[in-house]
Tab-separated table of C-alpha atoms in Angstrom:
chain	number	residue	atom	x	y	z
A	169	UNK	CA	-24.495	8.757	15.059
A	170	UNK	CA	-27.722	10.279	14.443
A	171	UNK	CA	-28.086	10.718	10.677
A	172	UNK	CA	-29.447	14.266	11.412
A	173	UNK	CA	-26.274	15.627	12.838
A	174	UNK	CA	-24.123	15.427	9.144
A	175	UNK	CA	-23.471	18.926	7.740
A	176	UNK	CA	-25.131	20.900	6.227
A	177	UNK	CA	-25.809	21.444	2.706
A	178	UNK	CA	-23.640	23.975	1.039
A	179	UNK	CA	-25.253	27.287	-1.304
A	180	UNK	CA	-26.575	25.823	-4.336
A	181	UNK	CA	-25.380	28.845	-6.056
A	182	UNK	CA	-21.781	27.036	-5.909
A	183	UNK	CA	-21.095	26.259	-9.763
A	184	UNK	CA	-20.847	22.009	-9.995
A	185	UNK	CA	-20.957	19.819	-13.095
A	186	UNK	CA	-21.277	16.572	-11.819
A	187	UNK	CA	-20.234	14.897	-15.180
A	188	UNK	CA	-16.875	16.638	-15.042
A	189	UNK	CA	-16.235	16.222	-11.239
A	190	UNK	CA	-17.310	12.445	-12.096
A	191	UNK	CA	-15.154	12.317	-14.647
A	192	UNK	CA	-11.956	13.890	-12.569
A	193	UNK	CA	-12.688	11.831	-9.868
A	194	UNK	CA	-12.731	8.536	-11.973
A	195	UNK	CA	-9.126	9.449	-13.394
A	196	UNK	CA	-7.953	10.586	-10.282
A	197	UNK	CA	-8.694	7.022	-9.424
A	198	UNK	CA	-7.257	5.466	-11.816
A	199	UNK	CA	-4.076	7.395	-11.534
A	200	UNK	CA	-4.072	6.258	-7.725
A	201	UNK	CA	-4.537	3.006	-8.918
A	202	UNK	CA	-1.279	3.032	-11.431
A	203	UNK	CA	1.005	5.012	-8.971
A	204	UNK	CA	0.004	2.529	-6.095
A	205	UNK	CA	3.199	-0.372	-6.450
A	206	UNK	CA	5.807	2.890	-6.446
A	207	UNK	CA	4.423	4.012	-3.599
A	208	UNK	CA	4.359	0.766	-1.768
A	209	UNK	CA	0.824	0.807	-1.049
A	210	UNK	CA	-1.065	-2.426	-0.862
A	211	UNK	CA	-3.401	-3.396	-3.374
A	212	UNK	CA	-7.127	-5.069	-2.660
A	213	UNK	CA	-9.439	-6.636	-5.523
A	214	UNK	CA	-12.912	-6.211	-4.478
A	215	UNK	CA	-16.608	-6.337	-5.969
A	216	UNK	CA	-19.070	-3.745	-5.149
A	217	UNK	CA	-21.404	-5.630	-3.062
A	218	UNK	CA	-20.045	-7.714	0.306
A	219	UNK	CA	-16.160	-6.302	-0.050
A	220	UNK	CA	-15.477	-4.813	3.614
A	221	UNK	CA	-14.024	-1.683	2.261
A	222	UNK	CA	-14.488	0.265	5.591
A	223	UNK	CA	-12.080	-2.547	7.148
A	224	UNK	CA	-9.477	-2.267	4.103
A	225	UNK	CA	-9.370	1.596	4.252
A	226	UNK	CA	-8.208	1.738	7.816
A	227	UNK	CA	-5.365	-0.267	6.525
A	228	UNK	CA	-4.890	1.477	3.765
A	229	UNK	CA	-5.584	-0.196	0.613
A	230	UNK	CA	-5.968	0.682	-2.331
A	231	UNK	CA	-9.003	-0.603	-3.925
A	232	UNK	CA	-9.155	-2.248	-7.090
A	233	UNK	CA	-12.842	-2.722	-8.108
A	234	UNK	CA	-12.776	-5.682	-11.300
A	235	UNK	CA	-16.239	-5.107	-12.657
A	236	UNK	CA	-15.755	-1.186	-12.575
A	237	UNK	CA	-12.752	-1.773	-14.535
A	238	UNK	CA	-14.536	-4.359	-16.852
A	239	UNK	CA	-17.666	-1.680	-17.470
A	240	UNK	CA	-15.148	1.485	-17.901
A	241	UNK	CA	-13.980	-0.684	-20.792
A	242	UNK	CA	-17.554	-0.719	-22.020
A	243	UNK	CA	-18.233	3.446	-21.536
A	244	UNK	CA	-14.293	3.404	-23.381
A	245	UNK	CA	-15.506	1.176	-26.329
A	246	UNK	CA	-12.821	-1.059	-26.228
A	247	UNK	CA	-14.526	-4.115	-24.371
A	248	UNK	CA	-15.095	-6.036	-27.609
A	249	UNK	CA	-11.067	-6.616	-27.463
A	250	UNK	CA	-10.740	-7.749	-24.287
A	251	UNK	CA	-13.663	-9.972	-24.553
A	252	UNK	CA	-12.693	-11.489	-27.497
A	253	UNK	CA	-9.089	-11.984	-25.963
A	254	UNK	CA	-10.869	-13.992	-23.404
A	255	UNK	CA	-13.016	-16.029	-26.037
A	256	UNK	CA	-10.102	-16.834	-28.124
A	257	UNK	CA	-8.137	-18.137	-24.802
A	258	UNK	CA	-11.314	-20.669	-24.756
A	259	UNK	CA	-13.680	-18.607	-22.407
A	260	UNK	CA	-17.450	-19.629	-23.770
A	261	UNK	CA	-19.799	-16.965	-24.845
A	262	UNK	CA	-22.065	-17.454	-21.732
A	263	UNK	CA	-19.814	-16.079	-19.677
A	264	UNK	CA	-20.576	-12.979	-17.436
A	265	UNK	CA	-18.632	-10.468	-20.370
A	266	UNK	CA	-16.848	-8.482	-17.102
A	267	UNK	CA	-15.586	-11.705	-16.484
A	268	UNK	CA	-14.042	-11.785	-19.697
A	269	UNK	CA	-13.029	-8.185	-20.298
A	270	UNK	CA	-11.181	-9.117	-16.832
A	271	UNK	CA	-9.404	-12.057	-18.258
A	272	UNK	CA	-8.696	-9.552	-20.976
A	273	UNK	CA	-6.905	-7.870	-18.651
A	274	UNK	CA	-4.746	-9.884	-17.668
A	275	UNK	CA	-4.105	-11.221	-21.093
A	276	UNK	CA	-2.765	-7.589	-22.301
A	277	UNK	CA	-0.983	-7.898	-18.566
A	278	UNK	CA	-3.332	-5.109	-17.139
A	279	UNK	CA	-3.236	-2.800	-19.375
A	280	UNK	CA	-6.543	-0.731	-19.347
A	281	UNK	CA	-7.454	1.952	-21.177
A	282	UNK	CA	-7.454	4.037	-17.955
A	283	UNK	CA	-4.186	3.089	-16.776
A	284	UNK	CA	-2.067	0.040	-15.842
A	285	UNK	CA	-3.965	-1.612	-13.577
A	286	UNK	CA	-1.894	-2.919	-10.498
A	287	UNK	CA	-1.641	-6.705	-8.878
A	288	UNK	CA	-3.790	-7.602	-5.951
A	289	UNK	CA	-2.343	-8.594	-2.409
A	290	UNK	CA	-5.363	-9.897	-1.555
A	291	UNK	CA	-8.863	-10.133	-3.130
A	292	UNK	CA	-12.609	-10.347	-1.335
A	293	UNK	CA	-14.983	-12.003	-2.600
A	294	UNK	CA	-18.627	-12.962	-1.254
A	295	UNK	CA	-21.553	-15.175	-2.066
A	296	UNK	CA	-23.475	-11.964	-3.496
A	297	UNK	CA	-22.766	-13.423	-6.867
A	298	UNK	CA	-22.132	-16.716	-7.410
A	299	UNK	CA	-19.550	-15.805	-10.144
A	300	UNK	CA	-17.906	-13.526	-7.312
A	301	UNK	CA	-16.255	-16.735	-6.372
A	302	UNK	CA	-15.635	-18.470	-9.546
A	303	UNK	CA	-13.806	-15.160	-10.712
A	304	UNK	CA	-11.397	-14.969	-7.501
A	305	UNK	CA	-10.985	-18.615	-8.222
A	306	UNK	CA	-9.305	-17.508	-11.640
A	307	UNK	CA	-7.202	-14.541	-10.093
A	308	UNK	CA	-6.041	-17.310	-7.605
A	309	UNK	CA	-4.783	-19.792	-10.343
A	310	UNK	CA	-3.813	-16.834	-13.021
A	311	UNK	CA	-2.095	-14.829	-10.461
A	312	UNK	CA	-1.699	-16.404	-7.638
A	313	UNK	CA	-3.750	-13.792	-5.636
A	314	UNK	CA	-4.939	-15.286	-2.151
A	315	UNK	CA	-8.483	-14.388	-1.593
A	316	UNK	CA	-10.928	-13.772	1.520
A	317	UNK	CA	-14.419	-14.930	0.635
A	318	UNK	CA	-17.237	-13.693	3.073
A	319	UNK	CA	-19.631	-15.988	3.597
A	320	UNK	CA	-23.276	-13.293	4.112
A	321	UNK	CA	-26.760	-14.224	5.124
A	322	UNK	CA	-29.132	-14.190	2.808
A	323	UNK	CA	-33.146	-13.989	2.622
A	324	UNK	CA	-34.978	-16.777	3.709
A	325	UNK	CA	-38.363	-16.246	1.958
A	326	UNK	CA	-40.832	-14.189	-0.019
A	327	UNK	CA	-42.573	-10.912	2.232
A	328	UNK	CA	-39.517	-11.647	5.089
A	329	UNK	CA	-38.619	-8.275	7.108
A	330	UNK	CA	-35.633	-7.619	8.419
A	331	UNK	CA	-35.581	-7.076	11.953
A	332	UNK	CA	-32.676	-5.850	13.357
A	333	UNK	CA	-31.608	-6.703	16.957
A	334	UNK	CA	-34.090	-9.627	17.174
A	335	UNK	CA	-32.526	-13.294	17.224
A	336	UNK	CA	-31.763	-13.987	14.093
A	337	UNK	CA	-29.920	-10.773	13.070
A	338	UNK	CA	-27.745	-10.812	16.323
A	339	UNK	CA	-26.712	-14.639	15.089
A	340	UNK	CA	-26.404	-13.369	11.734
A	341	UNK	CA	-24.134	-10.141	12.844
A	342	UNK	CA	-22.101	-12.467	15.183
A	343	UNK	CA	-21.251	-14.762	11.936
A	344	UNK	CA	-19.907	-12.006	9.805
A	345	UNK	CA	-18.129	-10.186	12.770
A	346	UNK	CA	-16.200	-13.128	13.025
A	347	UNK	CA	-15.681	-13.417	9.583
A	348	UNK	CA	-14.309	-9.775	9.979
A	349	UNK	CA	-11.931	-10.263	12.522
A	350	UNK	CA	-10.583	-13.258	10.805
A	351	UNK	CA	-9.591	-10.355	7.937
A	352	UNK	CA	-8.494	-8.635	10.158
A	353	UNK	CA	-5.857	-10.614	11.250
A	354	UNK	CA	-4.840	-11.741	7.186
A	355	UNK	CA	-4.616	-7.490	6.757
A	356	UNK	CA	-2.057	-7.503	9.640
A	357	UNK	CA	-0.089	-9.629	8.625
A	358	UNK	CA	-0.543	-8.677	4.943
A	359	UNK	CA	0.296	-4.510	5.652
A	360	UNK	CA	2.392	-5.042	9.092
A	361	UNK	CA	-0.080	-2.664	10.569
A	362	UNK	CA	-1.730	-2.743	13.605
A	363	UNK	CA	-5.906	-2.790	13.353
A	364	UNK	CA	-7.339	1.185	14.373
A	365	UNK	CA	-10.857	0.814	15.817
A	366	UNK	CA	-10.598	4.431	15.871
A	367	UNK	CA	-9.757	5.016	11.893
A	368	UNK	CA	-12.764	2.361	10.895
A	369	UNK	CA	-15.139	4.543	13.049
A	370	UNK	CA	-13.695	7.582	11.100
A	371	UNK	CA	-14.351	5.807	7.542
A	372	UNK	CA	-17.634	4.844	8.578
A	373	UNK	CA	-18.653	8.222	9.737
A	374	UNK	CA	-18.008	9.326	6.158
A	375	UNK	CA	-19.935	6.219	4.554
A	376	UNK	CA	-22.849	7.657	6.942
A	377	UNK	CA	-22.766	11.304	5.421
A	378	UNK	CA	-22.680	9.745	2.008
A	379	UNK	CA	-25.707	7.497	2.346
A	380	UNK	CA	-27.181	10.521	3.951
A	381	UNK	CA	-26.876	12.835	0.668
A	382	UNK	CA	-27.471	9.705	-1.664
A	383	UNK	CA	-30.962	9.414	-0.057
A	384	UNK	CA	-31.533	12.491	-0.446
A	385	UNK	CA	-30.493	12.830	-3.932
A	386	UNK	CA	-33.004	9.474	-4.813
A	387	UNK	CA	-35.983	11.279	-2.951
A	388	UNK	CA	-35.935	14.732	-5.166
A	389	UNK	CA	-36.177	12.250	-8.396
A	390	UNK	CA	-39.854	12.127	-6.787
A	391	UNK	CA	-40.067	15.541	-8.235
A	392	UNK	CA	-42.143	16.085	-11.735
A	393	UNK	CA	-39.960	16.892	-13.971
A	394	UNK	CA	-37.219	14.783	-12.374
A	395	UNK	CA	-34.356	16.603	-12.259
A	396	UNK	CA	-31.621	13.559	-13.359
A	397	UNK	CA	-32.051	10.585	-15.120
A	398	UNK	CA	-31.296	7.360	-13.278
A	399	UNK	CA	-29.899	5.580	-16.183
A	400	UNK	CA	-27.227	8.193	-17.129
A	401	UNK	CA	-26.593	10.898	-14.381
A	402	UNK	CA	-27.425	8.063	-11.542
A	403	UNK	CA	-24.731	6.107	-13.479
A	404	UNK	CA	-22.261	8.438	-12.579
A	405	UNK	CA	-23.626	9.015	-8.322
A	406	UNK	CA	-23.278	5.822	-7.867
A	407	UNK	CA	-20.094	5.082	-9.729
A	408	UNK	CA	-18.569	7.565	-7.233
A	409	UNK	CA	-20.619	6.472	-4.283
A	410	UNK	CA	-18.521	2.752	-4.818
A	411	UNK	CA	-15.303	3.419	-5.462
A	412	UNK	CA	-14.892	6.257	-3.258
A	413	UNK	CA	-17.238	5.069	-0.216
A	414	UNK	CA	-15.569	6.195	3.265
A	415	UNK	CA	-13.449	8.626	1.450
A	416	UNK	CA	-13.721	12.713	1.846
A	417	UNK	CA	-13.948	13.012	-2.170
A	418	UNK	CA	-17.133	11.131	-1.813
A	419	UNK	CA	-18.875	12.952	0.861
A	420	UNK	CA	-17.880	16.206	-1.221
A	421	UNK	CA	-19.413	14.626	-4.278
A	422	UNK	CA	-22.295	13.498	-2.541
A	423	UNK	CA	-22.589	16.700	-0.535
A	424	UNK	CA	-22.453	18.894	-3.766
A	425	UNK	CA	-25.033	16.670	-6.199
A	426	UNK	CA	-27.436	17.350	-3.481
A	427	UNK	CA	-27.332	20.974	-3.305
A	428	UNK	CA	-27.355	20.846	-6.986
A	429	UNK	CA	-30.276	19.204	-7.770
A	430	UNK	CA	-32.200	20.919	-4.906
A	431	UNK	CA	-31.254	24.223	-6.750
A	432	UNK	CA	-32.732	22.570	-10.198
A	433	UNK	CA	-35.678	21.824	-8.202
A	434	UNK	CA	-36.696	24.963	-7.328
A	435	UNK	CA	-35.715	26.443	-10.230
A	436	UNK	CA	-38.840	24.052	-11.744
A	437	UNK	CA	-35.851	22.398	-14.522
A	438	UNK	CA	-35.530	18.518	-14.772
A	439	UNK	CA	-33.411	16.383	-17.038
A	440	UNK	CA	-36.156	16.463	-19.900
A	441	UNK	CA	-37.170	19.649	-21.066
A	442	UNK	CA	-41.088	18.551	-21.467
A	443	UNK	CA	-41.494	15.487	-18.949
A	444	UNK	CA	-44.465	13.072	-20.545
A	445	UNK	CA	-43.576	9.656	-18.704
A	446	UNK	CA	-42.065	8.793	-15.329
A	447	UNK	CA	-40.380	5.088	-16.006
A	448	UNK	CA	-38.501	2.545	-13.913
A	449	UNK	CA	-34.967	0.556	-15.023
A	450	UNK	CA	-34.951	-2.923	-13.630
A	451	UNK	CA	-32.121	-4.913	-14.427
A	452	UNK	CA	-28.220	-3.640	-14.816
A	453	UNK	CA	-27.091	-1.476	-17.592
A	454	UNK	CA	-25.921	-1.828	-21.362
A	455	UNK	CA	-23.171	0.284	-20.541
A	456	UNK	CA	-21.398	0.171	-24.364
A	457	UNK	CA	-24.610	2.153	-25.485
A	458	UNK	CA	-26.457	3.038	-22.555
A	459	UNK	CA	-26.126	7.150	-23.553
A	460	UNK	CA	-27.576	5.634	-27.382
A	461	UNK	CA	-30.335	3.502	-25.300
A	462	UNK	CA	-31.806	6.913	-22.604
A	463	UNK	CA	-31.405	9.551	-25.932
A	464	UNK	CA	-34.168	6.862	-27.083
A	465	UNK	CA	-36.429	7.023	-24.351
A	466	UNK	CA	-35.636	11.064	-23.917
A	467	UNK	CA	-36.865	11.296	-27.159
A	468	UNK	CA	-40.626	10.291	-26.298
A	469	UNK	CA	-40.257	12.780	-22.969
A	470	UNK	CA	-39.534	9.698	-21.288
A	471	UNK	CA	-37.149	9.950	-18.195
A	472	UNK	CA	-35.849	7.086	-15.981
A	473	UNK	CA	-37.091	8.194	-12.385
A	474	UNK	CA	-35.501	5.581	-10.015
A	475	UNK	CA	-33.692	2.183	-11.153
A	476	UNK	CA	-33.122	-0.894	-9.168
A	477	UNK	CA	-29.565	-0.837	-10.220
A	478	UNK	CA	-29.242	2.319	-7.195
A	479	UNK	CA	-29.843	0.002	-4.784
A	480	UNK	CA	-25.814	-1.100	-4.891
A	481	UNK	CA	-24.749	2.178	-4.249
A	482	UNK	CA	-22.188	1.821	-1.637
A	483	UNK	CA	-22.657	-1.703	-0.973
A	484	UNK	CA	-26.397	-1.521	-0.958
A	485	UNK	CA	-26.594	0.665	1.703
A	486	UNK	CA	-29.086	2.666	0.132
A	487	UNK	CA	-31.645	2.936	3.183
A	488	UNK	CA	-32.039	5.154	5.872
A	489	UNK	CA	-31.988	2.247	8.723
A	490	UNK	CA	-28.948	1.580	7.535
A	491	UNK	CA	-26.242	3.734	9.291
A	492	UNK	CA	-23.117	2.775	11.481
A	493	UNK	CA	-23.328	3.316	14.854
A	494	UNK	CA	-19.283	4.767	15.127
A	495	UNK	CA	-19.448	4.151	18.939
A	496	UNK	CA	-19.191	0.137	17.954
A	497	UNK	CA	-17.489	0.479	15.085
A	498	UNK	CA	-16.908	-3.178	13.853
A	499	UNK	CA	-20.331	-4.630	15.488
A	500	UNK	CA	-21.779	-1.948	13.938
A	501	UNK	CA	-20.070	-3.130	10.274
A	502	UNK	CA	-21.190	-6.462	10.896
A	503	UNK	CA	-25.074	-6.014	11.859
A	504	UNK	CA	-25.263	-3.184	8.667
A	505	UNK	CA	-23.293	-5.614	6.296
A	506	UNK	CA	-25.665	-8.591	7.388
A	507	UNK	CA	-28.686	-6.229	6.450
A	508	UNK	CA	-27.083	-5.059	3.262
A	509	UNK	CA	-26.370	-8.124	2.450
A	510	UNK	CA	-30.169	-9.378	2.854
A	511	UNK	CA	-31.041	-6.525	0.822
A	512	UNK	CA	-29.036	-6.918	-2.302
A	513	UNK	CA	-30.067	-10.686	-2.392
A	514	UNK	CA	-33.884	-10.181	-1.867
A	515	UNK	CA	-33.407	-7.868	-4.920
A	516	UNK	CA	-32.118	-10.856	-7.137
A	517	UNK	CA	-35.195	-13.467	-5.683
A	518	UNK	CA	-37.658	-11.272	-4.465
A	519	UNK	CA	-37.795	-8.299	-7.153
A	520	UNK	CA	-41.593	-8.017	-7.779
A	521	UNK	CA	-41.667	-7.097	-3.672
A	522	UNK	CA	-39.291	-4.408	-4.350
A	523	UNK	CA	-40.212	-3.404	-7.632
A	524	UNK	CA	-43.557	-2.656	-7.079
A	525	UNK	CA	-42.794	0.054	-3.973
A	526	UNK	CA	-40.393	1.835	-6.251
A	527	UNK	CA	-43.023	2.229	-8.403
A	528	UNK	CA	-45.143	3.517	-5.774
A	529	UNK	CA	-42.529	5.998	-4.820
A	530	UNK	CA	-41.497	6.933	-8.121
A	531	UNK	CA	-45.472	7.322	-9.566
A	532	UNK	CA	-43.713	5.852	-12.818
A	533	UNK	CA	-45.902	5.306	-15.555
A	534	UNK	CA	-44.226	2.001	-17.073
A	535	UNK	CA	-41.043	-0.150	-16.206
A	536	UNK	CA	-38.331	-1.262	-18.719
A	537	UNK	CA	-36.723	-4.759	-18.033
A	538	UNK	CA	-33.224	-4.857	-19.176
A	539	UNK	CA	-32.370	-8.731	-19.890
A	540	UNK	CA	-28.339	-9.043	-20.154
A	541	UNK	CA	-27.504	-11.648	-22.700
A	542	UNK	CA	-24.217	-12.880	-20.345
A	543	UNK	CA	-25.900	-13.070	-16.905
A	544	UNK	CA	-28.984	-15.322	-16.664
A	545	UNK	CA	-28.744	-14.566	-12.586
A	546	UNK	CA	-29.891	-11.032	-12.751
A	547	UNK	CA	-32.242	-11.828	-16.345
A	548	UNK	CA	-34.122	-15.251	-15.762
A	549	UNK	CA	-36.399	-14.243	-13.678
A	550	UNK	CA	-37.752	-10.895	-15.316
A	551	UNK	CA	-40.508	-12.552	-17.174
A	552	UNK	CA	-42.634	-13.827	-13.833
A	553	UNK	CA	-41.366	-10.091	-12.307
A	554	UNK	CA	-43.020	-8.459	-15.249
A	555	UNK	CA	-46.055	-10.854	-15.458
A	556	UNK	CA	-47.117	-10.183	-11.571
A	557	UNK	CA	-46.253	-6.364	-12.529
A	558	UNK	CA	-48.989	-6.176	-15.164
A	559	UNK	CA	-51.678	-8.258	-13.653
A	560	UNK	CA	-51.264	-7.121	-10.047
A	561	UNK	CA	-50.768	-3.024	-10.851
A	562	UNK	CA	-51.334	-2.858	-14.295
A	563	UNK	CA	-48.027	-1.800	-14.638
A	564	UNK	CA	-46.792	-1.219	-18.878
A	565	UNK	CA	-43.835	-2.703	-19.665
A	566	UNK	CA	-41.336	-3.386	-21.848
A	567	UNK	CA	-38.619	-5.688	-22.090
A	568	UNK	CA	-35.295	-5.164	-24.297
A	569	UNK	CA	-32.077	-7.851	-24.059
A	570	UNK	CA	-28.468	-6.891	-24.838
A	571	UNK	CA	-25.557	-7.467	-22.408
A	572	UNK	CA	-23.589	-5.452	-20.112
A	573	UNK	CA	-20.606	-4.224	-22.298
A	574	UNK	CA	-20.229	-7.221	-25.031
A	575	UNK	CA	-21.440	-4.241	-28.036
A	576	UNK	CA	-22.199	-7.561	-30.274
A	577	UNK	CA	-25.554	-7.793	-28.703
A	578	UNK	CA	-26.630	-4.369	-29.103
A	579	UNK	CA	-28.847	-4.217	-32.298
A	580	UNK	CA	-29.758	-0.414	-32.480
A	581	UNK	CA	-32.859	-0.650	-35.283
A	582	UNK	CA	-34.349	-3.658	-33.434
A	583	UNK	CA	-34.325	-2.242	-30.018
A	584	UNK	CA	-35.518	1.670	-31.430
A	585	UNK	CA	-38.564	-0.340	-32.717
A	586	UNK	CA	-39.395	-1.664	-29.608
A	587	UNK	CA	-39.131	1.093	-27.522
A	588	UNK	CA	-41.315	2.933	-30.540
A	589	UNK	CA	-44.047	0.678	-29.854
A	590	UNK	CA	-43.838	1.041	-26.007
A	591	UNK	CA	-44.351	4.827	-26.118
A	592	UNK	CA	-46.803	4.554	-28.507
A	593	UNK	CA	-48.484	2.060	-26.384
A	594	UNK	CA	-48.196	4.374	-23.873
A	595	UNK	CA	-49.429	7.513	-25.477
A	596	UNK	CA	-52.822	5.800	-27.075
A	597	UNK	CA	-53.384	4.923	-23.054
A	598	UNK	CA	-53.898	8.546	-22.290
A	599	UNK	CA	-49.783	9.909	-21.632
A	600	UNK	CA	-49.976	13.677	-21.047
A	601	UNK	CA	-47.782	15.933	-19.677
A	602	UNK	CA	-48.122	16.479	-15.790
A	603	UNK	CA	-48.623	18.481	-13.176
A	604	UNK	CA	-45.268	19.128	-10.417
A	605	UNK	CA	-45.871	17.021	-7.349
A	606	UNK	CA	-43.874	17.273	-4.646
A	607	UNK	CA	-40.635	15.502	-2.552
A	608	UNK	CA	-41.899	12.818	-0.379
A	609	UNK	CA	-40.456	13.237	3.256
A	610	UNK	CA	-40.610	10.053	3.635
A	611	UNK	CA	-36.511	9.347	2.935
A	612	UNK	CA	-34.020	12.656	3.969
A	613	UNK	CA	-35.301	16.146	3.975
A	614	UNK	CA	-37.623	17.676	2.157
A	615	UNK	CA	-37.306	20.355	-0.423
């Protein structure tokens, strides 16, 4: 499909709170989740990044998604138990903390906060995240869960393009296709269903309009004042752009954020009332205090204008190449995954490449490095990212550590102080309020 043929935009003037709708949708999921074994639905574990959820929808599947549950026990403030349940049932400290809040899970026999959640018929894991595979490893010997690991390309060097169709993609699309149809084949046998070519083109026509309005929604944040924050209300977009990617609810969601914010747009209204600095978030999110850690940044007119977090929304299919052709339907999945796939790894060993366009698109005015105390894979290399950052562009930063949804490593005075400074950095630099600018064309429409 051409991505200009999705439909159109609804009226703004439609009334949408995306926190609440968020919110709904998040329970509804949960509920879905609960009701799934009396309904004889088949369950799937899968992580956000390299899961083949267009391939599990067609069979119907309901999806279980571990470190969503693990961080909804963060935003819940009841991680700290399940973590410690882990710890106590000889898990070290070093470990990832969804990991643990996981094993937590299971220890209280899946009882979440949200809702009992339900055992896996199969899980899918990837080489994404080398703990991906050490944490199906443990559903496998706790619960006897058989798991599917794809096996995606990754980036072969610093400055490498992607260039789909040439040699290397085509060998790289043919691998993962026949990883696919090798899943295929376990979700027959697995559901007793037949495979629908026709149903996968169907879910991916939906992922398509999603990706569409999730572009679009990125590209107004080039707006001054930016009308969401990318830390708090991006939080939520791409919450719903994972666990409900290929679904209608998601499209709707998608659909209806982006006539919203257009509206705020022309209205002239952003997220902070007096916009003073444009910042980018690199690194993943505190989620136990993440409201506590943007009210401090707020504070200073500071407003998180893009993150590098977005770039997993819906599998990392957050760029406009990247769209299924639905008249191919699973060569299609295979060449887009294989891109994805490059994508979301480059981001872990290549983020200074990355980084420093966002910050070009975003015309952000400092960058905030989150370090996360339990995951040295996305952290380690932040110091050499932020060193070529301020000699090459001159970029401010600032760089705060606490973890992902262990609250222990959250220290509220120490981490006020430092973001204090930063501002104040900022503001003896020359920080002054500034003029609208606007929407780039570049990505989706323009306003």
């Amino acid at each position: 499909m051409r991505i200009e043929t999705v439909d159109a935009i609804p009226p703004a003037a439609a009334p949408f709170d995306a926190r609440v709708e968020g919110q709904r949708l998040m329970r509804d999921w949960y509920t879905a989740l609960e009701q799934a074994p009396a309904r004889g639905q088949h369950v799937a574990n899968v992580f956000v990044m390299g899961n083949a959820v267009e391939i599990l929808r067609t069979f119907d599947f309901q999806l279980v998604f571990p470190e969503i549950n693990s961080l909804q026990t963060g935003v819940r403030k009841a991680s700290e138990e399940y973590i410690r349940l882990s710890e106590d049932y000889g898990m070290s400290p070093d470990v990832c903390s969804y990991v643990k809040a996981d094993v937590g899970l299971i220890l209280k026999e899946n009882e979440h906060p949200a809702g009992r959640i339900p055992k896996a018929d199969i899980a899918i894991a990837s080489n994404m995240c080398s703990t991906f595979i050490k944490w199906a490893e443990i559903w496998e010997r706790l619960l006897k869960t058989p798991t599917f690991v794809l096996d995606l390309p990754g980036q072969r060097a610093g400055n490498w393009k992607v260039r789909p169709g040439d040699a290397q993609h085509a060998a790289d699309a043919r691998w993962v296709e026949a990883q696919f149809r090798d899943l295929i084949e376990k979700c027959e046998t697995i559901t007793g269903k037949r495979f629908d070519m026709d149903r996968l083109a169907e879910v991916e026509d939906r992922v398509n309009k999603m990706v569409f309005h999730w572009n679009n929604v990125m590209a107004l944040n080039r707006v001054c004042p930016a009308p969401f924050n990318a830390m708090l209300d991006g939080l939520t977009y791409i919450g719903i752009m994972n666990v409900y990617r290929g679904a209608q609810e998601g499209v709707d969601f998608m659909r209806n954020i982006e006539a919203e914010l257009r509206a705020k747009v022309a209205r002239g209204e952003g997220r902070v009332p007096e916009e003073r600095y444009r910042l980018l978030f690199s690194g993943t999110p505190c989620y136990v205090s993440m409201r506590r850690l943007v009210e401090l940044f707020e504070t200073w007119g500071g407003v998180f204008a893009y993150s590098d977090y977005l770039t997993f929304a819906a599998g990392g299919m957050d760029a406009g190449e990247l769209v299924y052709d639905t008249s191919r339907p699973l060569e299609s999945l295979a060449e887009i995954t294989a891109l994805a796939a490059q994508r979301g790894l480059s981001n872990q060993f290549f983020a200074h490449e990355r980084l420093a366009q966002q910050i070009r698109d975003y015309d952000v005015d400092g960058i905030v490095f989150h370090g996360i105390k339990s995951c040295r894979f996305v952290s380690s290399g932040m110091a050499d990212t932020r060193d070529y950052l301020n000699k090459r562009l001159k970029m401010p930063s600032l760089y705060i550590e606490s973890d992902l949804i262990d609250p222990r490593y959250w220290s509220d005075a120490q981490i006020k102080n430092r973001v204090d400074a930063f501002f104040e950095t900022l503001h003896q630099s020359g920080g002054a309020p500034r003029a609208n600018k606007s929407v780039s064309s570049e990505s989706g429409r323009a306003a």
